[in-house]
Short mmCIF file of C-alpha atoms in Angstrom, two decimals:
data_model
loop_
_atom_site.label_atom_id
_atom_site.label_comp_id
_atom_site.label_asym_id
_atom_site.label_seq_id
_atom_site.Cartn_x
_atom_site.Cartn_y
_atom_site.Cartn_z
CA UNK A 1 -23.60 157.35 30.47
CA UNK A 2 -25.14 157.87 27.31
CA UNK A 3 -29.00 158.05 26.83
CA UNK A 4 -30.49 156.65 23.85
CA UNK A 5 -33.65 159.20 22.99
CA UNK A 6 -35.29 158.88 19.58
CA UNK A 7 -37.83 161.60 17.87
CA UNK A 8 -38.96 162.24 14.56
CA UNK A 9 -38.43 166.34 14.68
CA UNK A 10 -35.01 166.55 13.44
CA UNK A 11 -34.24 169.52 15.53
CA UNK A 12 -35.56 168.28 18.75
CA UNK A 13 -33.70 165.17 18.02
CA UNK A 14 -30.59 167.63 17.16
CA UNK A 15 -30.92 169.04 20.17
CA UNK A 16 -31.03 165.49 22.03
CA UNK A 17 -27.76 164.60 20.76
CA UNK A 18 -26.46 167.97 21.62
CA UNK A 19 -27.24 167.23 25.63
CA UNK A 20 -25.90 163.85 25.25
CA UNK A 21 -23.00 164.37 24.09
CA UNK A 22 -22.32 167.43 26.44
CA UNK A 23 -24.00 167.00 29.75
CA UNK A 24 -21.52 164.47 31.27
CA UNK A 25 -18.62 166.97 31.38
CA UNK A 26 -21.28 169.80 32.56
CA UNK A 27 -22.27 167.87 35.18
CA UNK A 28 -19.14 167.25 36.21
CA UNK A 29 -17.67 171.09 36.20
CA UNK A 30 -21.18 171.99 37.45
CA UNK A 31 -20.51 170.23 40.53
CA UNK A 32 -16.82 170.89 41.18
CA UNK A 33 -17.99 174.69 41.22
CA UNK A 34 -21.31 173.70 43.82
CA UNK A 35 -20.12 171.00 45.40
CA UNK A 36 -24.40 169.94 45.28
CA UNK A 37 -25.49 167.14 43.16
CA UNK A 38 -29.51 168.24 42.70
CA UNK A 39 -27.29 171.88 41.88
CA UNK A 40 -25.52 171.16 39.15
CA UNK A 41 -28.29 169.40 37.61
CA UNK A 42 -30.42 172.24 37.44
CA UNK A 43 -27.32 174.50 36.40
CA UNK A 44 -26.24 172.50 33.73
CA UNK A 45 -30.24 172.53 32.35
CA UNK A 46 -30.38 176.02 32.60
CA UNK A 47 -27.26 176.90 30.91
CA UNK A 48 -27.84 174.59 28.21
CA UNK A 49 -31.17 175.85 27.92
CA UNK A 50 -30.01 179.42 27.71
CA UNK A 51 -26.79 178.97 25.30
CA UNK A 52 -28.95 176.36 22.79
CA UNK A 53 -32.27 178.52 23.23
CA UNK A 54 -29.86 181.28 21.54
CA UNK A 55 -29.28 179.13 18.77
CA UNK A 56 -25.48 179.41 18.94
CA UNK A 57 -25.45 175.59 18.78
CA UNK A 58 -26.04 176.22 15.32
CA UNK A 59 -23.66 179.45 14.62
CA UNK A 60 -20.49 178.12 15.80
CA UNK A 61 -20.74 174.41 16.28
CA UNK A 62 -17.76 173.99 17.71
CA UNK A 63 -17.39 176.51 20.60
CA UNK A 64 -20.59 175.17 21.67
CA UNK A 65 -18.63 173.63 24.83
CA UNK A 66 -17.17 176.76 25.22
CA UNK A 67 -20.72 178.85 25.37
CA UNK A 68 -21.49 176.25 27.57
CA UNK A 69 -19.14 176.44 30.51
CA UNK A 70 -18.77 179.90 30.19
CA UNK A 71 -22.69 180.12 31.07
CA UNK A 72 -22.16 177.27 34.02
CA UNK A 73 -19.84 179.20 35.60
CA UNK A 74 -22.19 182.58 35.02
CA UNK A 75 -25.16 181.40 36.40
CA UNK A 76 -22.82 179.71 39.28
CA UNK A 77 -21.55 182.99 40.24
CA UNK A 78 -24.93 184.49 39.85
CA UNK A 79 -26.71 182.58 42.06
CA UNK A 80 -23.99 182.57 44.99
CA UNK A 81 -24.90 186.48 44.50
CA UNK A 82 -28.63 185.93 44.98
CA UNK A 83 -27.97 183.42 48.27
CA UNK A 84 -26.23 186.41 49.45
CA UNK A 85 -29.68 188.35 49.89
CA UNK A 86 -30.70 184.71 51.88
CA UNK A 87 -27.70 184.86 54.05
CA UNK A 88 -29.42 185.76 57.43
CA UNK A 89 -32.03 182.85 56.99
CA UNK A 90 -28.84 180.80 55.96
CA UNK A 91 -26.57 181.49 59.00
CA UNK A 92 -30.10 180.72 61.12
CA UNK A 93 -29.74 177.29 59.21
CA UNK A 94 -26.26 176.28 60.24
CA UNK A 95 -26.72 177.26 63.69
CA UNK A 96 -29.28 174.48 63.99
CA UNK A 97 -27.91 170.79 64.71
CA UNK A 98 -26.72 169.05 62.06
CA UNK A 99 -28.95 165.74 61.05
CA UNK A 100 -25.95 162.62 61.57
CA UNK A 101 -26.41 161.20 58.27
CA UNK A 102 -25.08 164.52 56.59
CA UNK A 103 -22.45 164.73 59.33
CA UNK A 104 -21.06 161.42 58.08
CA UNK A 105 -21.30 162.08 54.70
CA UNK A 106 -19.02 165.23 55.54
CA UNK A 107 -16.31 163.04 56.89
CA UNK A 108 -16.09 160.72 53.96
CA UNK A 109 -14.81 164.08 52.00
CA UNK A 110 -11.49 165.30 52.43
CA UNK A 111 -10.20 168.80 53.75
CA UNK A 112 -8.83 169.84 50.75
CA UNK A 113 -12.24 169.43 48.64
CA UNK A 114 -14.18 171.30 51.76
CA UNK A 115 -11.46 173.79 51.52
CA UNK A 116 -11.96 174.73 47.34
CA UNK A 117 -16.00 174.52 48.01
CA UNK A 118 -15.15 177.21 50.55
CA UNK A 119 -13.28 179.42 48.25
CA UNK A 120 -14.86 182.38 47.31
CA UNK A 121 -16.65 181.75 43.53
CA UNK A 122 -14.51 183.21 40.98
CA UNK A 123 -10.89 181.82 42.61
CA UNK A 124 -13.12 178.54 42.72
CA UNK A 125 -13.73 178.86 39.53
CA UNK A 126 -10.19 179.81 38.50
CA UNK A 127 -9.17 176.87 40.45
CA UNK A 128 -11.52 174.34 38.81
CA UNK A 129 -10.99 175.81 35.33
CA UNK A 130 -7.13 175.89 35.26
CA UNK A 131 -6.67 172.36 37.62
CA UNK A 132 -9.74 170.48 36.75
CA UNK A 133 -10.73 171.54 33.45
CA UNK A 134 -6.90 171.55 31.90
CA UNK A 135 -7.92 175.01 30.46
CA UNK A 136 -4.73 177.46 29.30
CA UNK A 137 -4.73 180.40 30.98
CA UNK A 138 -6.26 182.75 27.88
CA UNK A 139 -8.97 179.82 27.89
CA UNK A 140 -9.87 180.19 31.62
CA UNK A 141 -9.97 184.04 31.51
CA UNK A 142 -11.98 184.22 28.54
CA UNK A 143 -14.65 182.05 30.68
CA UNK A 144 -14.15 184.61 33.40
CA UNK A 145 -14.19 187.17 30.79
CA UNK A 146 -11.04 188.31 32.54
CA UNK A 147 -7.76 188.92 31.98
CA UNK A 148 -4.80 186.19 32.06
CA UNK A 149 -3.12 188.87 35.07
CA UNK A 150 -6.41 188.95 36.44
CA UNK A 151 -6.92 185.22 36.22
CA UNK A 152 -3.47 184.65 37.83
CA UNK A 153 -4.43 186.75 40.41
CA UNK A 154 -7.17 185.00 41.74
CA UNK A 155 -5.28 181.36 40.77
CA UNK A 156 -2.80 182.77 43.28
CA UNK A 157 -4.97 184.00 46.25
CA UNK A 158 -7.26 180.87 46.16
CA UNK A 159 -3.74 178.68 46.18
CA UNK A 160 -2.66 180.59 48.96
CA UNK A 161 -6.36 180.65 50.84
CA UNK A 162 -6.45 176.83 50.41
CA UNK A 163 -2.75 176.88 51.38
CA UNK A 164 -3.39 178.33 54.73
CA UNK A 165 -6.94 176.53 55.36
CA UNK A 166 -5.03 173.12 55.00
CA UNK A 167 -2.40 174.56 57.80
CA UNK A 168 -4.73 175.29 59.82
CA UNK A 169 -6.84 172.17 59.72
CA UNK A 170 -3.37 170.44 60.13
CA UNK A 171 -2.84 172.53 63.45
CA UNK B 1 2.88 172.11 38.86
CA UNK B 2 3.67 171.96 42.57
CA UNK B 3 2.66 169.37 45.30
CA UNK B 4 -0.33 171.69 46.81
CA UNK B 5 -0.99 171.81 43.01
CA UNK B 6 -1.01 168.75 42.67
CA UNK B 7 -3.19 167.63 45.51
CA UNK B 8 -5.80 170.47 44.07
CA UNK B 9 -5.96 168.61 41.40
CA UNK B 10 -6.66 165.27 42.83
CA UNK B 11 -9.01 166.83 44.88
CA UNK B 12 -11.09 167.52 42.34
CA UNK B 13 -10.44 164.48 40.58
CA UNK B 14 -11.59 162.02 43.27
CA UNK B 15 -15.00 163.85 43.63
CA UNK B 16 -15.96 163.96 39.94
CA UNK B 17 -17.52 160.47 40.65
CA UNK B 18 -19.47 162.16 42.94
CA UNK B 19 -21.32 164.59 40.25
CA UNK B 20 -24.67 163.87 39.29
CA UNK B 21 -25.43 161.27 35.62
CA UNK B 22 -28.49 162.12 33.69
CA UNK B 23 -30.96 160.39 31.98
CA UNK B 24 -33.37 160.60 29.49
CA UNK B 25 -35.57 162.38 31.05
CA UNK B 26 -33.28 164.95 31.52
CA UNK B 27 -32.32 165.15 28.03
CA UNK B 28 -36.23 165.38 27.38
CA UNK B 29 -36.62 167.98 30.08
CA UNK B 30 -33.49 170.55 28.51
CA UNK B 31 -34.88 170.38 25.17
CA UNK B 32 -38.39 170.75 26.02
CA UNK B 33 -37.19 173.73 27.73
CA UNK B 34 -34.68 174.76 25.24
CA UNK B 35 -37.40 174.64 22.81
CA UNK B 36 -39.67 176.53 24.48
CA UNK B 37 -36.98 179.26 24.77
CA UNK B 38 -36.32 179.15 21.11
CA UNK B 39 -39.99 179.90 20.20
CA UNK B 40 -39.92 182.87 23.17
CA UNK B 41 -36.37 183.77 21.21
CA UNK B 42 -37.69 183.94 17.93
CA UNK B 43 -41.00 185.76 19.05
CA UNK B 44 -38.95 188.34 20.56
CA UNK B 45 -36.93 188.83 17.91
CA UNK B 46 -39.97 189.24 15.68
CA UNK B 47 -41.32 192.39 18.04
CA UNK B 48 -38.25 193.97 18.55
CA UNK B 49 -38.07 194.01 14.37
CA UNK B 50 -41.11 195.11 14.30
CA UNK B 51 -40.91 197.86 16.77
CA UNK B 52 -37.75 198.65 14.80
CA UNK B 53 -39.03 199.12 11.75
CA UNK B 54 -42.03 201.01 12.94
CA UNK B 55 -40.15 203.60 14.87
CA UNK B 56 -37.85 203.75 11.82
CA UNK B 57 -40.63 204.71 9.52
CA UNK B 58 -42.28 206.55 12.12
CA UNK B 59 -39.21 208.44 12.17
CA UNK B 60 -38.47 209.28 8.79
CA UNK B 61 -42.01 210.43 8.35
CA UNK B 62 -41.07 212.74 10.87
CA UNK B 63 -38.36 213.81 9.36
CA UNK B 64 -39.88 214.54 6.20
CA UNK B 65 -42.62 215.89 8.07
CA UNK B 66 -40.01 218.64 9.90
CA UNK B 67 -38.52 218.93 6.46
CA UNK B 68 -41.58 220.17 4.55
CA UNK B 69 -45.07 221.12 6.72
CA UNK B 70 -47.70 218.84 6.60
CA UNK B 71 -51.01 219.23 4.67
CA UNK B 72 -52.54 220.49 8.10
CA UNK B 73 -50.13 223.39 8.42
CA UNK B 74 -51.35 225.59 5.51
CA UNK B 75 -53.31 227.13 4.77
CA UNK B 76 -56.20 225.41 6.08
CA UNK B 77 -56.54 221.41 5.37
CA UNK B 78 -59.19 219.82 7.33
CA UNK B 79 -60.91 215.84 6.92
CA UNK B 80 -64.06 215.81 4.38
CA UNK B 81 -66.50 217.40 4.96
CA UNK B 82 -65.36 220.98 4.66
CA UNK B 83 -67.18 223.40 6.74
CA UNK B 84 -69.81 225.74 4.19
CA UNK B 85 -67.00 228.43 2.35
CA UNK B 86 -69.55 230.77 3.83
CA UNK B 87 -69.05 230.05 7.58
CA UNK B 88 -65.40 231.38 7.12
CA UNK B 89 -65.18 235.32 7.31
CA UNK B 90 -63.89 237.39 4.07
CA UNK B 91 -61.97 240.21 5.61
CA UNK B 92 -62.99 243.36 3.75
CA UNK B 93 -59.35 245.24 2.84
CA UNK B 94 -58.28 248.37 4.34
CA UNK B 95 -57.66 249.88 0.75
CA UNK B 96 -55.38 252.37 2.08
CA UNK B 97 -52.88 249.69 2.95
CA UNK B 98 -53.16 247.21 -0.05
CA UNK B 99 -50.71 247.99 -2.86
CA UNK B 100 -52.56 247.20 -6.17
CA UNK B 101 -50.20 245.17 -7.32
CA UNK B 102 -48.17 241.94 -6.98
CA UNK B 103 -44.39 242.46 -5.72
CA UNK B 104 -42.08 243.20 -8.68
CA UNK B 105 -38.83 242.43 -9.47
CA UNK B 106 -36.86 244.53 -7.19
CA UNK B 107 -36.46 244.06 -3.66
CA UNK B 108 -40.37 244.72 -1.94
CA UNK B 109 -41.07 246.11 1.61
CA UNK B 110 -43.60 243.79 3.59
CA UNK B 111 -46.88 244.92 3.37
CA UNK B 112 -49.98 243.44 1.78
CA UNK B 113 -49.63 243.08 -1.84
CA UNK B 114 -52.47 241.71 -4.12
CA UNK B 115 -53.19 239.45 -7.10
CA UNK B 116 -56.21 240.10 -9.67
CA UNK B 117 -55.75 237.50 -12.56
CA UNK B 118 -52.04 239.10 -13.61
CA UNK B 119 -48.82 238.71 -11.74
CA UNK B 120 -46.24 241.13 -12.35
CA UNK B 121 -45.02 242.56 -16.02
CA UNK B 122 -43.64 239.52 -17.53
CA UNK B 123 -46.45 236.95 -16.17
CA UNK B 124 -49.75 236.35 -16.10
CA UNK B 125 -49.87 233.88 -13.54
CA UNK B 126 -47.87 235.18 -10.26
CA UNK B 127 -44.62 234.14 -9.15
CA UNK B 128 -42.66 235.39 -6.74
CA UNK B 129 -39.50 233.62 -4.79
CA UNK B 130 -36.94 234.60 -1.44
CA UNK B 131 -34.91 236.21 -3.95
CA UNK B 132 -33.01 238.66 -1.52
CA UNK B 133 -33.02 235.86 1.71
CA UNK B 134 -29.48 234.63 2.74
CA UNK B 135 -30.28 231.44 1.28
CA UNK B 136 -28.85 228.48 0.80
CA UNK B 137 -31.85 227.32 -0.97
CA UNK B 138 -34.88 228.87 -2.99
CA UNK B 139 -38.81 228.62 -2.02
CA UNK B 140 -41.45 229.69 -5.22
CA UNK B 141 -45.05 230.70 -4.36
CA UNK B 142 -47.02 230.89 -7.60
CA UNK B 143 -50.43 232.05 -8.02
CA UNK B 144 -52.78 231.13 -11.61
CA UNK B 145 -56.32 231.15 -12.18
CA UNK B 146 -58.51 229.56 -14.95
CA UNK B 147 -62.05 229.02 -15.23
CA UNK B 148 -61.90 225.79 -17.11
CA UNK B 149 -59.60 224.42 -14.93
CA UNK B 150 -60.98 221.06 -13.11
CA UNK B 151 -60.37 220.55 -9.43
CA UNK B 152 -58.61 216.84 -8.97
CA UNK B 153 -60.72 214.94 -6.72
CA UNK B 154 -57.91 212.94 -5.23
CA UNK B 155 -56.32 215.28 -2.41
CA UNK B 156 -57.36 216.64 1.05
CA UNK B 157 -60.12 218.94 1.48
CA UNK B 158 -58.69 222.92 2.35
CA UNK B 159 -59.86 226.13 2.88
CA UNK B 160 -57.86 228.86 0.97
CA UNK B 161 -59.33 232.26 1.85
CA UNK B 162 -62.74 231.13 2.67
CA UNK B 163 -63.59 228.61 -0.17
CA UNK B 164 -63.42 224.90 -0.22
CA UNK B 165 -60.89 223.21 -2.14
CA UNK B 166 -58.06 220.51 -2.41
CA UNK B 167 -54.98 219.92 -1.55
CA UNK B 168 -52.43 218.24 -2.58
CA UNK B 169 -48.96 217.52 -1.98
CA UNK B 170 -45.94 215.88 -3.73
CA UNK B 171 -42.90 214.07 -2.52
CA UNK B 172 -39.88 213.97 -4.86
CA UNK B 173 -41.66 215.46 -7.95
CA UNK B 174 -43.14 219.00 -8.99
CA UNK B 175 -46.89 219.10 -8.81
CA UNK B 176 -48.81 219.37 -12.28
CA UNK B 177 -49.24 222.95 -12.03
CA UNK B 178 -45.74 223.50 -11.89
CA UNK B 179 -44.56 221.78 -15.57
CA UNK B 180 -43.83 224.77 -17.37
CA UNK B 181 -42.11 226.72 -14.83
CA UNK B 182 -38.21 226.98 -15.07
CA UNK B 183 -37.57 225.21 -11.46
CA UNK B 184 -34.58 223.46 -11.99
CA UNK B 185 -34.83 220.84 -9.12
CA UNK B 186 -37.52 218.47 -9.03
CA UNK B 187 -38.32 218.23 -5.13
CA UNK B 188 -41.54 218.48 -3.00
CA UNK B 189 -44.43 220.50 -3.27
CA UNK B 190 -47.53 221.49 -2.43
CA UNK B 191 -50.79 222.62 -4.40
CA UNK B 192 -53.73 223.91 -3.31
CA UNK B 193 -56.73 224.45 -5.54
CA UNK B 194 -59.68 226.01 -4.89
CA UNK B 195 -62.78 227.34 -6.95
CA UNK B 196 -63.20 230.95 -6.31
CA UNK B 197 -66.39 232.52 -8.36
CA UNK B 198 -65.80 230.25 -11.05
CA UNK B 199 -62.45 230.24 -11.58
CA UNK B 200 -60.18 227.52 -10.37
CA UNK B 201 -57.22 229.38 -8.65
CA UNK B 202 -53.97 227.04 -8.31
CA UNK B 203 -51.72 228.00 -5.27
CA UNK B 204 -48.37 226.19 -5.80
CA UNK B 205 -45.81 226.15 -3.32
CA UNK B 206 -42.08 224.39 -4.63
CA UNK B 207 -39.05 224.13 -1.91
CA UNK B 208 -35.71 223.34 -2.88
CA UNK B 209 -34.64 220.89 -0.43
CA UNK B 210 -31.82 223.35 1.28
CA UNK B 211 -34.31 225.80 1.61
CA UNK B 212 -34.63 226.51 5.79
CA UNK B 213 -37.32 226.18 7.24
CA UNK B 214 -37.95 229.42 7.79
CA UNK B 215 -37.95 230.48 4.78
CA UNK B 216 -40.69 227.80 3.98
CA UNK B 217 -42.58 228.59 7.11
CA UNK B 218 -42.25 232.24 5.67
CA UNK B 219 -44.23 230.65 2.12
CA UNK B 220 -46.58 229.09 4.19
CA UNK B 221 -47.61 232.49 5.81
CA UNK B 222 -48.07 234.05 2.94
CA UNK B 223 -50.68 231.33 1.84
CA UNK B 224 -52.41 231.40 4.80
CA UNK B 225 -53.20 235.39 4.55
CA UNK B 226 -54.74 235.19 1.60
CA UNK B 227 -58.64 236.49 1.28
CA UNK B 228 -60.93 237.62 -0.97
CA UNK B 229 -61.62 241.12 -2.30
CA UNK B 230 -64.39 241.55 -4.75
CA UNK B 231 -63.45 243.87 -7.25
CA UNK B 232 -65.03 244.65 -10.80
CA UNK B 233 -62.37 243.13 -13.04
CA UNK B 234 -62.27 239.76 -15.15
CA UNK B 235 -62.36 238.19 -12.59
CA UNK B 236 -64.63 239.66 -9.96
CA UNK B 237 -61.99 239.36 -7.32
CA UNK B 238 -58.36 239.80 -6.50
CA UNK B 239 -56.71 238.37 -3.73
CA UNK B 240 -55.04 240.12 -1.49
CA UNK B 241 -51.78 238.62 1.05
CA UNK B 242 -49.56 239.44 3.45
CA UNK B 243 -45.93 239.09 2.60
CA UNK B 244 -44.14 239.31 5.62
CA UNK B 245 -40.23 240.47 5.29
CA UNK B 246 -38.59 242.17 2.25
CA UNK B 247 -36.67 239.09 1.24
CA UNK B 248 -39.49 238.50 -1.41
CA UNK B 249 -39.45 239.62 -5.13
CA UNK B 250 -40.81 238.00 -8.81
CA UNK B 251 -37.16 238.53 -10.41
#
């Protein structure tokens, strides 16, 4: 979907076109790595805010896509680190029955897509980057700002996770 | 790419459907934001410059403060107004101790040495450098007096040995005082001029910038001894110091 937004300030306007023509895609990789719709929105805003509040929209153009997923899969990571401190209150949550309309919503999804948003978030990143995104391997580890051994590494772990989560759904 | 591969992939695939569209008010909301970011950006960027470039000045003044003392070091520099020249003690000379004469050419033991209008046999006007220091670098105390010379108004108010006067001192050139004398560099120094009975009496202090610091802190104490000792000559007074090590000679 494309927006049409007009406005006279040319860099506003610049920066319009900028989320236009980049947001779909964020959104997209946004929610492949959260798996939650409202999510992604507000991590796609918030890296775009962060990498074109930096003005590297203007340095380099053409890595701006780059700069941007790099930061959507930062600020993923970063906030599955601060749920971490909400865990407790988060484990009380799950214990309590879950509402039907969610439940049903659940089992419209398949096992394998439960299975990746269940991965732990850097071999779910790895995962979406190198199968999702079509990245190379030196382009996924420099999002990771890791190296291509390191990326294989956790390519082959969340394989093998997923692997053995699918055989034992299958059991 | 293998089959679990594979099914990774269309996984993935199938749920991108799923992910959220935008709208315009998105778009509006991310650049309001992103604007508001750039101002904070740019702000921030302004301070930290700023605080930058003040703690680099700040800095260097320090270093050129460490380098060469500050008017307030010596002898006595104080904010206008001066205290009266009277309210400052004139320390009568124990005559005994006072050699009657200002250190010659050879090498001189400390002691207090004194200067009454002439400096030592080639000069009038005292001069007397670290000749026998280790040094690396030379410091130059010189002493003149001359009735008709005029105090400079421009320069910080300083006591020299009980009487008001100015101070001044300068960066990267030789003061006034200094333009005959053979120096052959053309660093800092300091001035101090004071009106003693009538007669102007120029203390001029010239570093070389290797000089240590010592040996400049050395210069400085010197300076600061200085008093008054009427005496019936020309000029109704000599002044007597304090040099402190034997490193000091007028060669």
């Amino acid at each position: 979907m494309r927006a049409t937004v007009t406005t006279d300030d040319p860099i506003t306007s610049g920066l319009q076109d900028l989320f236009v023509r980049h947001a779909p895609a964020a959104l997209r990789l946004a929610y492949c790595l959260s798996g939650d719709r409202e999510g992604a929105r507000d991590l796609v805003q918030d890296a775009f805010v962060r990498v074109a509040g930096r003005f590297r929209y203007m340095r380099q153009p053409d890595e701006f896509d780059a700069y941007l997923r790099r930061t959507i899969v930062n600020l993923h990571a970063s906030r599955l680190r601060r749920l971490k401190v909400e865990r407790s209150s988060l484990a009380r949550e799950a214990a309590l029955p879950v509402p039907a309309a969610v439940e049903e919503e659940h089992e419209v999804r398949d096992e394998m897509w439960h299975a990746i948003l269940g991965l732990p978030p850097r071999q779910r990143a790895a995962i979406v980057l190198r199968y999702y995104e079509d990245l190379s391997e030196r382009q996924a580890a420099d999002v990771l700002r890791c190296s291509v051994g390191a990326l294989n590494q956790l390519v082959v772990r969340a394989t093998a996770n997923l692997r053995d989560h699918i055989g034992e759904e299958a059991r | 790419m293998n089959d679990l591969e594979h099914e990774i992939r269309d996984a993935l695939r199938r749920h991108e459907d799923d992910a959220p569209t935008f709208d315009a008010s998105d778009a509006r909301r991310a650049v309001d934001r992103t604007r508001q970011r750039q101002v904070l950006n740019v702000a921030g960027v302004g301070i930290c410059t700023l605080v930058f470039v003040i703690g680099l000045v700040a800095g260097l003044n320090a270093l050129g403060r460490d380098r060469f003392p500050t008017a307030l070091d010596s002898p006595t520099v104080l904010d206008r107004p001066c205290p009266s020249p009277t309210s400052v003690a004139t320390p009568r000379p124990d005559d005994a101790k006072v050699r009657d004469y200002w250190p010659d050419t050879n090498r001189n033991p400390p002691g207090l040495y004194s200067w009454d209008g002439h400096g030592d046999m080639y000069h009038l006007e005292g001069f007397m450098h670290n000749g026998y220091s280790h040094r690396p670098g030379e410091v130059s105390i010189f002493i003149g007096g001359d009735p008709e010379q005029l105090i400079p108004h421009r320069g910080q108010c300083a006591i020299v040995a009980g009487y008001e006067g100015t101070y001044r001192r300068f960066i990267g050139k030789r003061s006034p005082s200094l333009h005959q004398s053979s120096l052959d560099w053309d660093d800092s120094s300091e001035e101090w001029m004071v009106d003693i009975q009538g007669t102007t009496v120029t203390i001029t202090l010239a570093a070389d910038p290797r000089t240590p610091e010592a040996q400049v802190a050395d210069a400085h104490e010197i300076i600061d001894s200085i008093y008054v000792d009427p005496q019936d000559n020309d000029l109704g007074f000599r002044l007597i110091f304090t040099v402190p090590t034997n490193d000091w000679d007028s060669g």
